[in-house]
Coordinates of C-alpha atoms in Angstrom, one line a residue:
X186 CA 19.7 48.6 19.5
X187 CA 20.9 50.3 16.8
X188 CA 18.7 52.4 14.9
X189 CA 20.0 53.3 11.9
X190 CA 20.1 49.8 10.6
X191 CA 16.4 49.0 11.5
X192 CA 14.8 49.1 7.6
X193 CA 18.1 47.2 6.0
X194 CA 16.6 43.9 6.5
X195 CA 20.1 42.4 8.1
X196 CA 19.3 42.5 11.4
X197 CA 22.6 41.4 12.6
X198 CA 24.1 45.0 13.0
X199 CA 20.8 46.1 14.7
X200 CA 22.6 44.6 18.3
X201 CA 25.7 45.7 19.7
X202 CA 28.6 43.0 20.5
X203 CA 28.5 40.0 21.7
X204 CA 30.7 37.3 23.4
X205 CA 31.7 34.7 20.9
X206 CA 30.7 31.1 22.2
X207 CA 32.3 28.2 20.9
X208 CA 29.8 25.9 19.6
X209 CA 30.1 22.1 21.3
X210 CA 27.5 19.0 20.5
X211 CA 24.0 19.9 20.3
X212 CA 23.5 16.7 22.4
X213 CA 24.0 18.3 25.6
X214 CA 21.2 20.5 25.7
X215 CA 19.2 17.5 24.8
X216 CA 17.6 15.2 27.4
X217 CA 17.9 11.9 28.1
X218 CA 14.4 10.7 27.7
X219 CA 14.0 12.7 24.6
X220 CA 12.5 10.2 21.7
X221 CA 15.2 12.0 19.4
X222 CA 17.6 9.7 21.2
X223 CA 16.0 6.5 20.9
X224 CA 15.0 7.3 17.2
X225 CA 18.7 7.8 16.7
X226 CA 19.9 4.5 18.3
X227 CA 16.9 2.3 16.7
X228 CA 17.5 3.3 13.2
X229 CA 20.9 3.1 13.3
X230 CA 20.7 -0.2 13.6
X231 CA 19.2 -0.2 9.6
X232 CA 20.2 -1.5 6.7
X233 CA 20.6 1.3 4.1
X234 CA 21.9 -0.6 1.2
X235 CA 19.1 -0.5 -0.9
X236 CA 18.3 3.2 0.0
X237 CA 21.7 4.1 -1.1
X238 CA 21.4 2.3 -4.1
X239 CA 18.4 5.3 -4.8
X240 CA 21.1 7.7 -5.4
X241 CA 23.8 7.9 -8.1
X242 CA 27.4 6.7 -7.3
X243 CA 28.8 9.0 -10.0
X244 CA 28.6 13.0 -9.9
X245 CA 28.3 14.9 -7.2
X246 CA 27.2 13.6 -3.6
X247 CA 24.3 14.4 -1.9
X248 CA 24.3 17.5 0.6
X249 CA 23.2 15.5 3.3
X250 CA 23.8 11.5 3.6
X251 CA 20.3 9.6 2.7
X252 CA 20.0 7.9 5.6
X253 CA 20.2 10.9 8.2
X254 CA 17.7 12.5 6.0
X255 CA 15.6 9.8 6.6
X256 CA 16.0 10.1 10.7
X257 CA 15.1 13.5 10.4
X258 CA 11.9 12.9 7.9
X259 CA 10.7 10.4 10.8
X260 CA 11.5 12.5 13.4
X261 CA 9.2 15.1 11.6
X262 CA 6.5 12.4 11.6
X263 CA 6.5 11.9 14.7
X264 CA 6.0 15.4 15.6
X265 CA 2.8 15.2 12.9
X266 CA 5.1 17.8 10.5
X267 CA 4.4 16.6 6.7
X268 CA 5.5 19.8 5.0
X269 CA 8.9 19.5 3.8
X270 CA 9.1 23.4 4.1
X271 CA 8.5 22.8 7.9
X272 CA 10.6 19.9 8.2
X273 CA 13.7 22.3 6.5
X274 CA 12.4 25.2 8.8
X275 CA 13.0 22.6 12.0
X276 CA 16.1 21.9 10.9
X277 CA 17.5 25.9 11.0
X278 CA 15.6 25.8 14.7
X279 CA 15.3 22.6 16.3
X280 CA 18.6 21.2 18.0
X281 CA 16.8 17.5 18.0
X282 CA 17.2 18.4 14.1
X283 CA 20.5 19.8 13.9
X284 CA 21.8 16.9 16.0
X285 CA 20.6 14.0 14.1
X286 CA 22.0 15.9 11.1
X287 CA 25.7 15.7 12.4
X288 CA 27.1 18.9 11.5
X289 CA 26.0 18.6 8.0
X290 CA 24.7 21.4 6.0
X291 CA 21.1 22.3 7.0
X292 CA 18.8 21.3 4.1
X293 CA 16.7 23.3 2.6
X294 CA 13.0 21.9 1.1
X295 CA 13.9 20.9 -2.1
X296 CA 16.2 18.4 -0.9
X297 CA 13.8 16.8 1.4
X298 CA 11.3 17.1 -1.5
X299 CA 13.7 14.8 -4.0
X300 CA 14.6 12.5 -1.1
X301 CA 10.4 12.1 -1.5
X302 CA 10.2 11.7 -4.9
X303 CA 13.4 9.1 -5.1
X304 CA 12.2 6.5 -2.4
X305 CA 10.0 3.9 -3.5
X306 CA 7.1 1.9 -1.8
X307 CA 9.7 -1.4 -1.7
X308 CA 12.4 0.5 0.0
X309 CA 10.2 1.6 2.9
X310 CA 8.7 -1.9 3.1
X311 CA 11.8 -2.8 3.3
X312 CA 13.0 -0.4 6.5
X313 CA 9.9 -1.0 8.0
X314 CA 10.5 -4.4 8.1
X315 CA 14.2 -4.4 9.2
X316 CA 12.5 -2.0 12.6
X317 CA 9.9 -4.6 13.0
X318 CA 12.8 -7.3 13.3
X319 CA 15.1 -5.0 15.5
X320 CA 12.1 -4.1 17.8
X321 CA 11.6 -7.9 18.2
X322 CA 14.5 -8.2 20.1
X323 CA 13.4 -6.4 23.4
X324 CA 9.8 -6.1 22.4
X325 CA 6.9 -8.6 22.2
X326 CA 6.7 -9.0 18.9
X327 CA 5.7 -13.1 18.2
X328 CA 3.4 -12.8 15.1
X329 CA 0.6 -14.3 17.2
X330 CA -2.2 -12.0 16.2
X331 CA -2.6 -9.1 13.6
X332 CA -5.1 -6.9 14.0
X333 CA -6.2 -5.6 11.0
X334 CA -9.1 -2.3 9.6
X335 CA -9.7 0.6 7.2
X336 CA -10.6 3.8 7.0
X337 CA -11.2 6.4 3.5
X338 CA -9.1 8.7 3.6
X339 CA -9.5 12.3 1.6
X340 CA -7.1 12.5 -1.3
X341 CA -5.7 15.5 -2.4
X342 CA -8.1 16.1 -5.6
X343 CA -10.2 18.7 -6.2
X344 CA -13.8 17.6 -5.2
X345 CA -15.9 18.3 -8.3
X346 CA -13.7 16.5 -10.7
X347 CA -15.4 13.2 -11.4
X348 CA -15.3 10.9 -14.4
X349 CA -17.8 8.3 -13.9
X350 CA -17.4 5.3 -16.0
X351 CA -21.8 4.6 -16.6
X352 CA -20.7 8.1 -18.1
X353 CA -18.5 7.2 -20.6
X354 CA -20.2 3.8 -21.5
X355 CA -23.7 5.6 -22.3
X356 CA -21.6 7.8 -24.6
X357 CA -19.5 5.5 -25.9
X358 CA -22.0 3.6 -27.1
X359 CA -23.6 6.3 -28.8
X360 CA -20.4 6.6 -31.2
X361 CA -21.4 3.8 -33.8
X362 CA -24.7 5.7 -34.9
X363 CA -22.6 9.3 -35.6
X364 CA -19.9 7.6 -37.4
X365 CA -23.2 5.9 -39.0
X366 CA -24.4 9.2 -39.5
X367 CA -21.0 10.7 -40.9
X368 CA -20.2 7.9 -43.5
X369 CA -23.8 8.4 -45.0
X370 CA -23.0 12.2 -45.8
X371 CA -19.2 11.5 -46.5
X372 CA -20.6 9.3 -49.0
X373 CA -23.4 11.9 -50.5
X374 CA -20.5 14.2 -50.8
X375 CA -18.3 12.0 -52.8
X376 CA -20.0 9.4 -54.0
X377 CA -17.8 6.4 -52.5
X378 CA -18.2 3.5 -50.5
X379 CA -16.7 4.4 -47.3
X380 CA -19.7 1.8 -45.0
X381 CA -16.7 0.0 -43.8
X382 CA -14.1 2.7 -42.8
X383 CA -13.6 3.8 -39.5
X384 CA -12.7 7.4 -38.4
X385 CA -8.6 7.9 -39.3
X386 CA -9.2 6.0 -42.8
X387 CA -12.5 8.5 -43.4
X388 CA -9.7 11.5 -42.2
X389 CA -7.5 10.2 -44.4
X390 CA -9.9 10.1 -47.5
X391 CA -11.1 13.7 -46.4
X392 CA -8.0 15.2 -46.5
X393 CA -6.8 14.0 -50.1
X394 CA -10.3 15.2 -51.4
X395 CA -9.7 18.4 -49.8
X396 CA -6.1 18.7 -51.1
X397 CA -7.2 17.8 -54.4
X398 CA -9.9 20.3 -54.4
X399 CA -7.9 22.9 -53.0
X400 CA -10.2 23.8 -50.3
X401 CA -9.5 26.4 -47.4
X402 CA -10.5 26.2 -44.2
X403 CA -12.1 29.3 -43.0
X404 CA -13.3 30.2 -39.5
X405 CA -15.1 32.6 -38.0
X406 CA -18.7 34.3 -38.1
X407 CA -18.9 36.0 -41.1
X408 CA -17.6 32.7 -43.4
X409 CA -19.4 30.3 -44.7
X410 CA -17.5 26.4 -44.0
X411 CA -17.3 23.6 -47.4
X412 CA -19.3 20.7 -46.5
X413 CA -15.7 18.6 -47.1
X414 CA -14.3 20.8 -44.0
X415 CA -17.2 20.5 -42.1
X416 CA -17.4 16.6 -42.6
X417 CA -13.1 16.4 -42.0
X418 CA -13.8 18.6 -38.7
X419 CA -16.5 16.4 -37.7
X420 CA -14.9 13.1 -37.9
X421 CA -11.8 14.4 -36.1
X422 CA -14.2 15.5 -33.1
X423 CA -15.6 12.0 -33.8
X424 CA -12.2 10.5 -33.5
X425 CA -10.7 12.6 -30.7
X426 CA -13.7 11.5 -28.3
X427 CA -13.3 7.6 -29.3
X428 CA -9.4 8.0 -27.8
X429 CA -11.0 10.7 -25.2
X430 CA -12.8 7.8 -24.3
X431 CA -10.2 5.1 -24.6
X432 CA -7.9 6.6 -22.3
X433 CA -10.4 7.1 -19.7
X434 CA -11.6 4.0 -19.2
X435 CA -8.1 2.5 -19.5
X436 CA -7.3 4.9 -16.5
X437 CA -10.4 3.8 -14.5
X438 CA -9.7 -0.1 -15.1
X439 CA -12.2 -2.0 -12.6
X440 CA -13.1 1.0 -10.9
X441 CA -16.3 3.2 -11.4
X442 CA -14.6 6.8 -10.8
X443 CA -11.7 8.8 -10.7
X444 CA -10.6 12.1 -10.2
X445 CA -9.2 14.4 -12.8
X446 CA -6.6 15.6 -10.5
X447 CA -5.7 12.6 -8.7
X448 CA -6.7 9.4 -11.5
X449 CA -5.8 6.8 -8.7
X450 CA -8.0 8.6 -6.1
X451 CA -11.7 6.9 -6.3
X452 CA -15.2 8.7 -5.7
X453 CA -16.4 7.5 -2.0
X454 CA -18.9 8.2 0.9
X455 CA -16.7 9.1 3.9
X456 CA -17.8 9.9 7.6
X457 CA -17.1 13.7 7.3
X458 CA -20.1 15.1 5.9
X459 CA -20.3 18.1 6.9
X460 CA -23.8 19.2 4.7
X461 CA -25.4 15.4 5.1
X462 CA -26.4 15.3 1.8
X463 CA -24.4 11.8 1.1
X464 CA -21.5 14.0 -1.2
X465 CA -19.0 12.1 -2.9
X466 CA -15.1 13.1 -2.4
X467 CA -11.7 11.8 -4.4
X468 CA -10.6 9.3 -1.8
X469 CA -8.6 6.1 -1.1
X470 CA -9.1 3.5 1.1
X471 CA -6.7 2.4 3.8
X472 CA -5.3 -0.8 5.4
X473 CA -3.2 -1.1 8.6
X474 CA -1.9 -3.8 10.3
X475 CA -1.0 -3.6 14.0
X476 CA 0.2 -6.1 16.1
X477 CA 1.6 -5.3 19.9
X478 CA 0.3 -1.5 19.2
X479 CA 2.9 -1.4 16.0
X480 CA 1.8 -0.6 12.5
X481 CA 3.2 -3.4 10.9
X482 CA 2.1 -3.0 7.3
X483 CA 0.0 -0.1 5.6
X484 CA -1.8 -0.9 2.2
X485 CA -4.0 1.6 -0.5
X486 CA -6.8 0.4 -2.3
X487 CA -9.4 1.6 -4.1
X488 CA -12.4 -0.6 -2.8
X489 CA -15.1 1.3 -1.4
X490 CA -15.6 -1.8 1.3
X491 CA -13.1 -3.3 3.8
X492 CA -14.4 -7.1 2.4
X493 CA -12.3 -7.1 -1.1
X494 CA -8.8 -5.7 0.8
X495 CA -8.4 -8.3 3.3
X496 CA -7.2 -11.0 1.0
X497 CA -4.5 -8.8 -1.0
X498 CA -3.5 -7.2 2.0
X499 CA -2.6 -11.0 3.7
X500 CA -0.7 -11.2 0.3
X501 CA 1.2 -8.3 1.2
X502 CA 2.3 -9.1 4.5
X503 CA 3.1 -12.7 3.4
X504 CA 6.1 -11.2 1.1
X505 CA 7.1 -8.4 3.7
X506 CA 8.2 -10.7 6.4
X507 CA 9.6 -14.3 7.0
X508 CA 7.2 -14.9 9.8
X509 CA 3.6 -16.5 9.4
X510 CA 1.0 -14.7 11.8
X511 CA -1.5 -17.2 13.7
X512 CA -4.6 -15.3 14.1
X513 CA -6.6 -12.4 12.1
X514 CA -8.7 -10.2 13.8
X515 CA -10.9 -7.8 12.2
X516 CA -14.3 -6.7 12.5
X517 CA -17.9 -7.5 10.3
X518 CA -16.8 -5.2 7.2
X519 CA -14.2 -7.9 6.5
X520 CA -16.8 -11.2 7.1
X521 CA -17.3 -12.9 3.6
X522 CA -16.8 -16.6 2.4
X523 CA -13.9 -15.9 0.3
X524 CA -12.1 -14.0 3.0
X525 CA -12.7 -16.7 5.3
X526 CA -11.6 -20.0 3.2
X527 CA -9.0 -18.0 1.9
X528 CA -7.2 -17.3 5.3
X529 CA -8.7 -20.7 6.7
X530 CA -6.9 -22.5 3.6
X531 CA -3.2 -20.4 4.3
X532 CA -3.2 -21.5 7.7
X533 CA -4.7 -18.4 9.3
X534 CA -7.3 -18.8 12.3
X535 CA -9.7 -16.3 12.4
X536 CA -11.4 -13.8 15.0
X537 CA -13.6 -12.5 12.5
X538 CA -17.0 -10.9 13.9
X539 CA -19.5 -12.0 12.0
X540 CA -21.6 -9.7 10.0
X541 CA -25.2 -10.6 11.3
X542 CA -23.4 -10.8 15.0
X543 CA -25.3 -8.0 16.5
X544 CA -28.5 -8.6 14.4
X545 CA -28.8 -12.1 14.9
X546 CA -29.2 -11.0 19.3
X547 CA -32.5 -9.1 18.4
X548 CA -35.8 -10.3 19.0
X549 CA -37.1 -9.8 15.8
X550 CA -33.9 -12.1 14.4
X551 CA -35.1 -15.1 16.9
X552 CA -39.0 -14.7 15.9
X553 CA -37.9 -14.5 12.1
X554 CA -39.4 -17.9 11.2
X555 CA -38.3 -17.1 7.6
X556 CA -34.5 -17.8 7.7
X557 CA -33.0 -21.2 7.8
X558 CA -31.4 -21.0 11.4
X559 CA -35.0 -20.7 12.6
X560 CA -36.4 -23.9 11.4
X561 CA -35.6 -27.6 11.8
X562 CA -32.8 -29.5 10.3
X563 CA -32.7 -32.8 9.6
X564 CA -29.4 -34.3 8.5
X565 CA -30.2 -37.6 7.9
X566 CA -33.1 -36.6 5.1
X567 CA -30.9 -33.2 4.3
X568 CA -34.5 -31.6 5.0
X569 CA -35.5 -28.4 6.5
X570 CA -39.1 -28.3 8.6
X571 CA -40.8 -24.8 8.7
X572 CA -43.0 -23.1 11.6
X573 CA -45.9 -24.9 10.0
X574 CA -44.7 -28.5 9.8
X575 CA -44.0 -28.5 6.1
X576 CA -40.6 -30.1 4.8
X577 CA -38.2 -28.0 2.2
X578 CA -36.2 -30.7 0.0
X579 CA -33.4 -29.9 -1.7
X580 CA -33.6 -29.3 -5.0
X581 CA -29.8 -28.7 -6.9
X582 CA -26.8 -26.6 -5.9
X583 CA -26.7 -23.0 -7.5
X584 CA -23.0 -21.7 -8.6
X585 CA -22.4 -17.9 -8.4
X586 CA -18.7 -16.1 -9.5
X587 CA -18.1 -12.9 -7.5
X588 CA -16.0 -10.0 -9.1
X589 CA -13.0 -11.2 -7.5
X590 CA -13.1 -15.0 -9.6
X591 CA -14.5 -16.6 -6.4
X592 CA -17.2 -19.3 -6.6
X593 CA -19.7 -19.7 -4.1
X594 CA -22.1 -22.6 -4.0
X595 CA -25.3 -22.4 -2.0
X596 CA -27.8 -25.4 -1.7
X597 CA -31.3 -25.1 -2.8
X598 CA -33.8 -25.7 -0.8
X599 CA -37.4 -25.6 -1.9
X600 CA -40.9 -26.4 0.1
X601 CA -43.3 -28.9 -1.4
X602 CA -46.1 -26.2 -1.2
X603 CA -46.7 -23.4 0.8
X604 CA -50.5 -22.9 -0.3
X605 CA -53.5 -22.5 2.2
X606 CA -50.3 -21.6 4.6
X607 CA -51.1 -19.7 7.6
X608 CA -47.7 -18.1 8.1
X609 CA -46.8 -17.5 4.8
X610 CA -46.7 -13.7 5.5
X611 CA -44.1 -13.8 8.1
X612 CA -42.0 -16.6 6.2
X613 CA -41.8 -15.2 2.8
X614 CA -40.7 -11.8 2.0
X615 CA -43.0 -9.4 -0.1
X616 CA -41.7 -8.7 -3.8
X617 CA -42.9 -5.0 -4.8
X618 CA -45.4 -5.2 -1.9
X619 CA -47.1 -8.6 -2.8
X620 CA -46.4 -12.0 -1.4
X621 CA -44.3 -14.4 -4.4
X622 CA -46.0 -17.0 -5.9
X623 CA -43.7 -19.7 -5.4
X624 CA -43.3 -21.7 -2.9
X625 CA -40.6 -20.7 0.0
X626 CA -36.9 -21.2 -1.3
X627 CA -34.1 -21.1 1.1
X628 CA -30.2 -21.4 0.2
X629 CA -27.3 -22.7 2.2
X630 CA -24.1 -22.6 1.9
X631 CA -22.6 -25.5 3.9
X632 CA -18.5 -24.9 3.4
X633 CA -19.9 -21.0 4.7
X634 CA -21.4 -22.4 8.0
X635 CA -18.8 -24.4 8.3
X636 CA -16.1 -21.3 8.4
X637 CA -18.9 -19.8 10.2
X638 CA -18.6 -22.3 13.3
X639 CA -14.9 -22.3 13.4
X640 CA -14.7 -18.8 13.5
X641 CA -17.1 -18.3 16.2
X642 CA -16.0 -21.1 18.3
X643 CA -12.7 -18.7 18.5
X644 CA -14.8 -15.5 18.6
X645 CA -16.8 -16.7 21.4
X646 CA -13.7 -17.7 23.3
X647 CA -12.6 -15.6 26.3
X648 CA -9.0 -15.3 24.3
X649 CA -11.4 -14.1 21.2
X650 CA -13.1 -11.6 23.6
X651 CA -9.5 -10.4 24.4
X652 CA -8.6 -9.8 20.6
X653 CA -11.8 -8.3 20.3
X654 CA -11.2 -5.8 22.8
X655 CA -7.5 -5.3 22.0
X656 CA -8.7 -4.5 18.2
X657 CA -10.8 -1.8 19.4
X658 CA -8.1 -0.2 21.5
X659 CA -5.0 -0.6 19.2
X660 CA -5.7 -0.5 15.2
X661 CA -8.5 1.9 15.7
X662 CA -6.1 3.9 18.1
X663 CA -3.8 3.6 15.3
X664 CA -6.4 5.8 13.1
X665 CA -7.1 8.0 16.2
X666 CA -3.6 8.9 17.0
X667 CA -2.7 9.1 13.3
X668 CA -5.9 11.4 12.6
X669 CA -6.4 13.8 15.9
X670 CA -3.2 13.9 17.2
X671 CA -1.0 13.8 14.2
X672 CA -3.7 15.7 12.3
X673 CA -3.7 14.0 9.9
X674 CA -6.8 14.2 8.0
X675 CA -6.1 14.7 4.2
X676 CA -3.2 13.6 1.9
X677 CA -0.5 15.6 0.9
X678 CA 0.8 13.9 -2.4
X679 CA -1.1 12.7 -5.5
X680 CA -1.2 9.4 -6.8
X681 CA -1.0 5.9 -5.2
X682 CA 2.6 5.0 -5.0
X683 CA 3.0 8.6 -3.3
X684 CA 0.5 8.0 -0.7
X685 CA 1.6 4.8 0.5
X686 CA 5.3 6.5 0.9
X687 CA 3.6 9.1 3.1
X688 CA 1.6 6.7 4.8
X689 CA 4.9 4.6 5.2
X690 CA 7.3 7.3 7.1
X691 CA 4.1 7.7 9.0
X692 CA 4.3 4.4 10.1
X693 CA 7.5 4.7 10.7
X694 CA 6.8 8.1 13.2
X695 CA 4.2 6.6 15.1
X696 CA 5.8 3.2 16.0
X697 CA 9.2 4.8 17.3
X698 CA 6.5 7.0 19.3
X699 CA 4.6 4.0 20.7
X700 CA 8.2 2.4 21.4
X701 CA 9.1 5.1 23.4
X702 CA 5.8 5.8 25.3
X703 CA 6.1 1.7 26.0
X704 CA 9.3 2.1 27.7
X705 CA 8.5 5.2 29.7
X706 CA 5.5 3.4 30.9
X707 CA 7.3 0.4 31.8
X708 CA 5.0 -1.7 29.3
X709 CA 7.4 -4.0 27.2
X710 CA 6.5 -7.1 26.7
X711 CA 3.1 -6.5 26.9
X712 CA 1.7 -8.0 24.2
X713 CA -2.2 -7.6 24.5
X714 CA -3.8 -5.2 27.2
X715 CA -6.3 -7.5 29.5
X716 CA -10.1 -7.6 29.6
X717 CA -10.8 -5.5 32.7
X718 CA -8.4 -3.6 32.9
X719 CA -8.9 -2.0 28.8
X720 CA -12.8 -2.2 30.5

């Protein structure tokens, strides 16, 4: 080594010479069972029309053809590398990179970073579902069953930035009494009617009185403010926190939080809770769809709860592919009557657990002789008999409108009289810890019950208990995989149409890693694993 050259930084003159090597095709130092290879030969098969359409056909080309920097951005995913400064830093070191780049230049981060910030959430649905159709060739991949669940996932927001919208609404509404407040002493100090003007006609009027006047602001301690200045300064703080306002509630929309750093990120519980105090963190919430152990679709949503995705979600899919699936299987978060007539209604059959499924087992359930399913029906006097012999009629049907526009109907049911009743403890509930006056009132919805049976005629099933099993093991693996193994725990980009791209080439990673672990395990074709053997 040679010395003299050790504090120059260039390290190549610090060895001596060395035999020049012709450099031949990186792909024979690579194996044949690497995934690199089958990523290479899968995607080839792509059509990258509407990703070339991305970039520019006048000016200078691209460094590096958009389509092999898309094999190498899922290759990275794959590997669980999401930093772009990794992925270039792969590409100066790893020969699986270097190959799939095909002698072209090696890229540095910023390129990878505007291939990011050019493709769009329709290209990538796109891709994915051109792999999903090239994978159904040799795979089984029949669009019997989709298995569908959620999960919050931390978004990249600071954690103390919350807008609350009950915020903004109790201060909002406190606006009409100041500019009350401020008209009254604008019109003390000028001795106009200004009752009916709002806030930029009052700044208006303000600032010709002042110009008139020649008044000067001052500022500072020391100097004394004109009661014009200090009403014209006041009714701009006035009118600067009605669009303060404005704009914050036209950011949160139907939502009742956001984050200042993130204003598509939502304030949610999530499992990590490190201190157990119940803390709120900037998250979103996330869909996947697998069917055969592939990620078929991925979708963001703001919803706290699984039950309000399910239905957009199904919309999704239905415009992603050509192909109609036959069964959805999800678990109790997703069990609600407008989740199951809408799917029922589309031609979907359900495996839906339902959400009193492990509560309706218990004793205490059975010996509840308060709920409907414990007393008598009679459907030819549409009457329901209680423990106690006496007969609930029905009285009208009650209409209620959920958030979401849907209409549920429940049927009223009300006993003749529940006084000098034995049993009315354990039959009617207690209201701020004394029994209701009334007499006991039950409601059923009938179309529910009737989703109800049809679902668990199919959940019951032994090919139900399969899906049920097989949800378990591949979405929630899916999440597993995704989380511990690919660790990854927290988004890396801001804003909704960014996290869906991320969560798209993620997609994209973890179903060419599936496809290869299924043919290296000899496990094509296998659609569902079986009861006993996933036991």
């Amino acid at each position: 080594m040679n010395r003299n050259h050790i504090q120059q930084g260039n390290y190549t003159k610090l060895s001596g010479f060395r035999q020049v090597v012709l450099s031949l095709d990186y792909g024979f130092q690579i194996g044949p069972k690497e995934p690199v290879r089958l990523l290479d030969a899968v995607l080839e098969e792509l059509d990258y029309t509407r990703l070339q359409h991305l970039y520019s056909s006048k000016g200078r080309k691209s460094l590096v053809p958009p389509h092999l920097l898309f094999k190498v951005y899922v290759l990275a995913m794959t590997e669980g590398i999401v930093s772009v400064r990794k992925i270039a830093e792969q590409c100066t070191k790893n020969i699986h990179y270097m190959w799939l780049l095909q002698g072209y230049p090696t890229p540095s981060h910023m390129v990878f970073h505007r291939f990011f910030q050019r493709l769009t959430v329709d290209v990538l649905r796109d891709l994915l579902s051109q792999f999903i159709q090239a994978l159904s060739e040799f795979d089984s991949l029949d669009f019997s069953e989709v298995f569908i669940d959620g999960t919050k996932w931390e978004a990249y927001a600071n954690k103390y930035t919350f807008v609350w919208k009950k915020a903004i609404l109790k201060h909002y509404a406190k606006l009409p009494d100041k500019l009350l407040v401020l008209q009254y002493e604008i019109q003390n100090l000028l001795d106009i009617d200004v009752s009916d003007m709002t806030e930029d006609e009052l700044l208006v009027l303000l600032e010709q009185s002042i110009r008139e006047k020649q008044i000067e602001f001052v500022h500072g301690t020391g100097k004394r403010k004109h009661p014009l200045q200090r009403a014209f300064e006041s009714c701009l703080a006035l009118r600067d926190k009605r669009n303060e306002y404005d704009e914050k509630l036209a950011i949160l929309g139907s939502r009742n939080s956001y984050s200042k750093t993130d204003h598509d990120a939502t304030f949610m519980r999530l499992k990590e809770d490190h201190m157990l105090n119940g803390q709120l963190k900037p998250a979103y919430n996330v869909q996947l769809a697998v069917h055969s152990e592939y990620i078929m679709g991925v979708g963001v949503f703001p919803n706290p709860t699984d039950t309000n995705t399910l239905i957009p979600f199904m919309q999704q899919l239905e415009g992603q592919y050509k192909q109609h699936f036959q069964y959805v299987v999800a678990d109790a978060g997703y069990d609600s009557n407008e989740n199951l007539a809408w799917l029922w209604a589309h031609d979907y059959k359900t495996c839906i657990k339902p959400s009193t499924y492990e509560l309706s087992k218990t004793k205490k359930y059975k010996k509840d002789i308060g709920r409907a399913d414990n007393m008598v029906y009679d459907e030819a006097t549409d009457t329901f008999t209680c423990a106690k012999g006496r007969t609930l009629r029905f009285q009208y049907i009650r209409r209620n409108k959920s958030k979401t526009g849907f209409i549920k109907q429940n049927r009223v049911y009300r006993c003749e009289n529940c006084n000098y009743c034995g049993l009315r403890k354990e039959c009617q509930k207690l209201k701020f810890g004394k029994l209701p006056k009334g007499n006991k009132t039950i409601y059923i919805a009938t179309d529910y019950r009737e989703l109800l049976a049809k679902n668990k005629a199919v959940f019951d099933s032994d090919y139900g208990l399969q899906l049920r099993v097989n949800r378990s093991i591949q979405v929630e693996g899916a999440f597993g995989i995704t989380k511990e193994d690919f660790e990854y725990t927290r988004f890396r980009h801001r804003g909704k149409v960014n996290v869906e791209k991320d969560l798209l080439l993620l997609a994209f990673g973890y179903n060419l890693l599936k496809l290869h672990n299924r043919i290296q395990k000899k496990r094509l074709g296998q659609r569902l694993f079986e009861t006993n053997s996933a036991a």
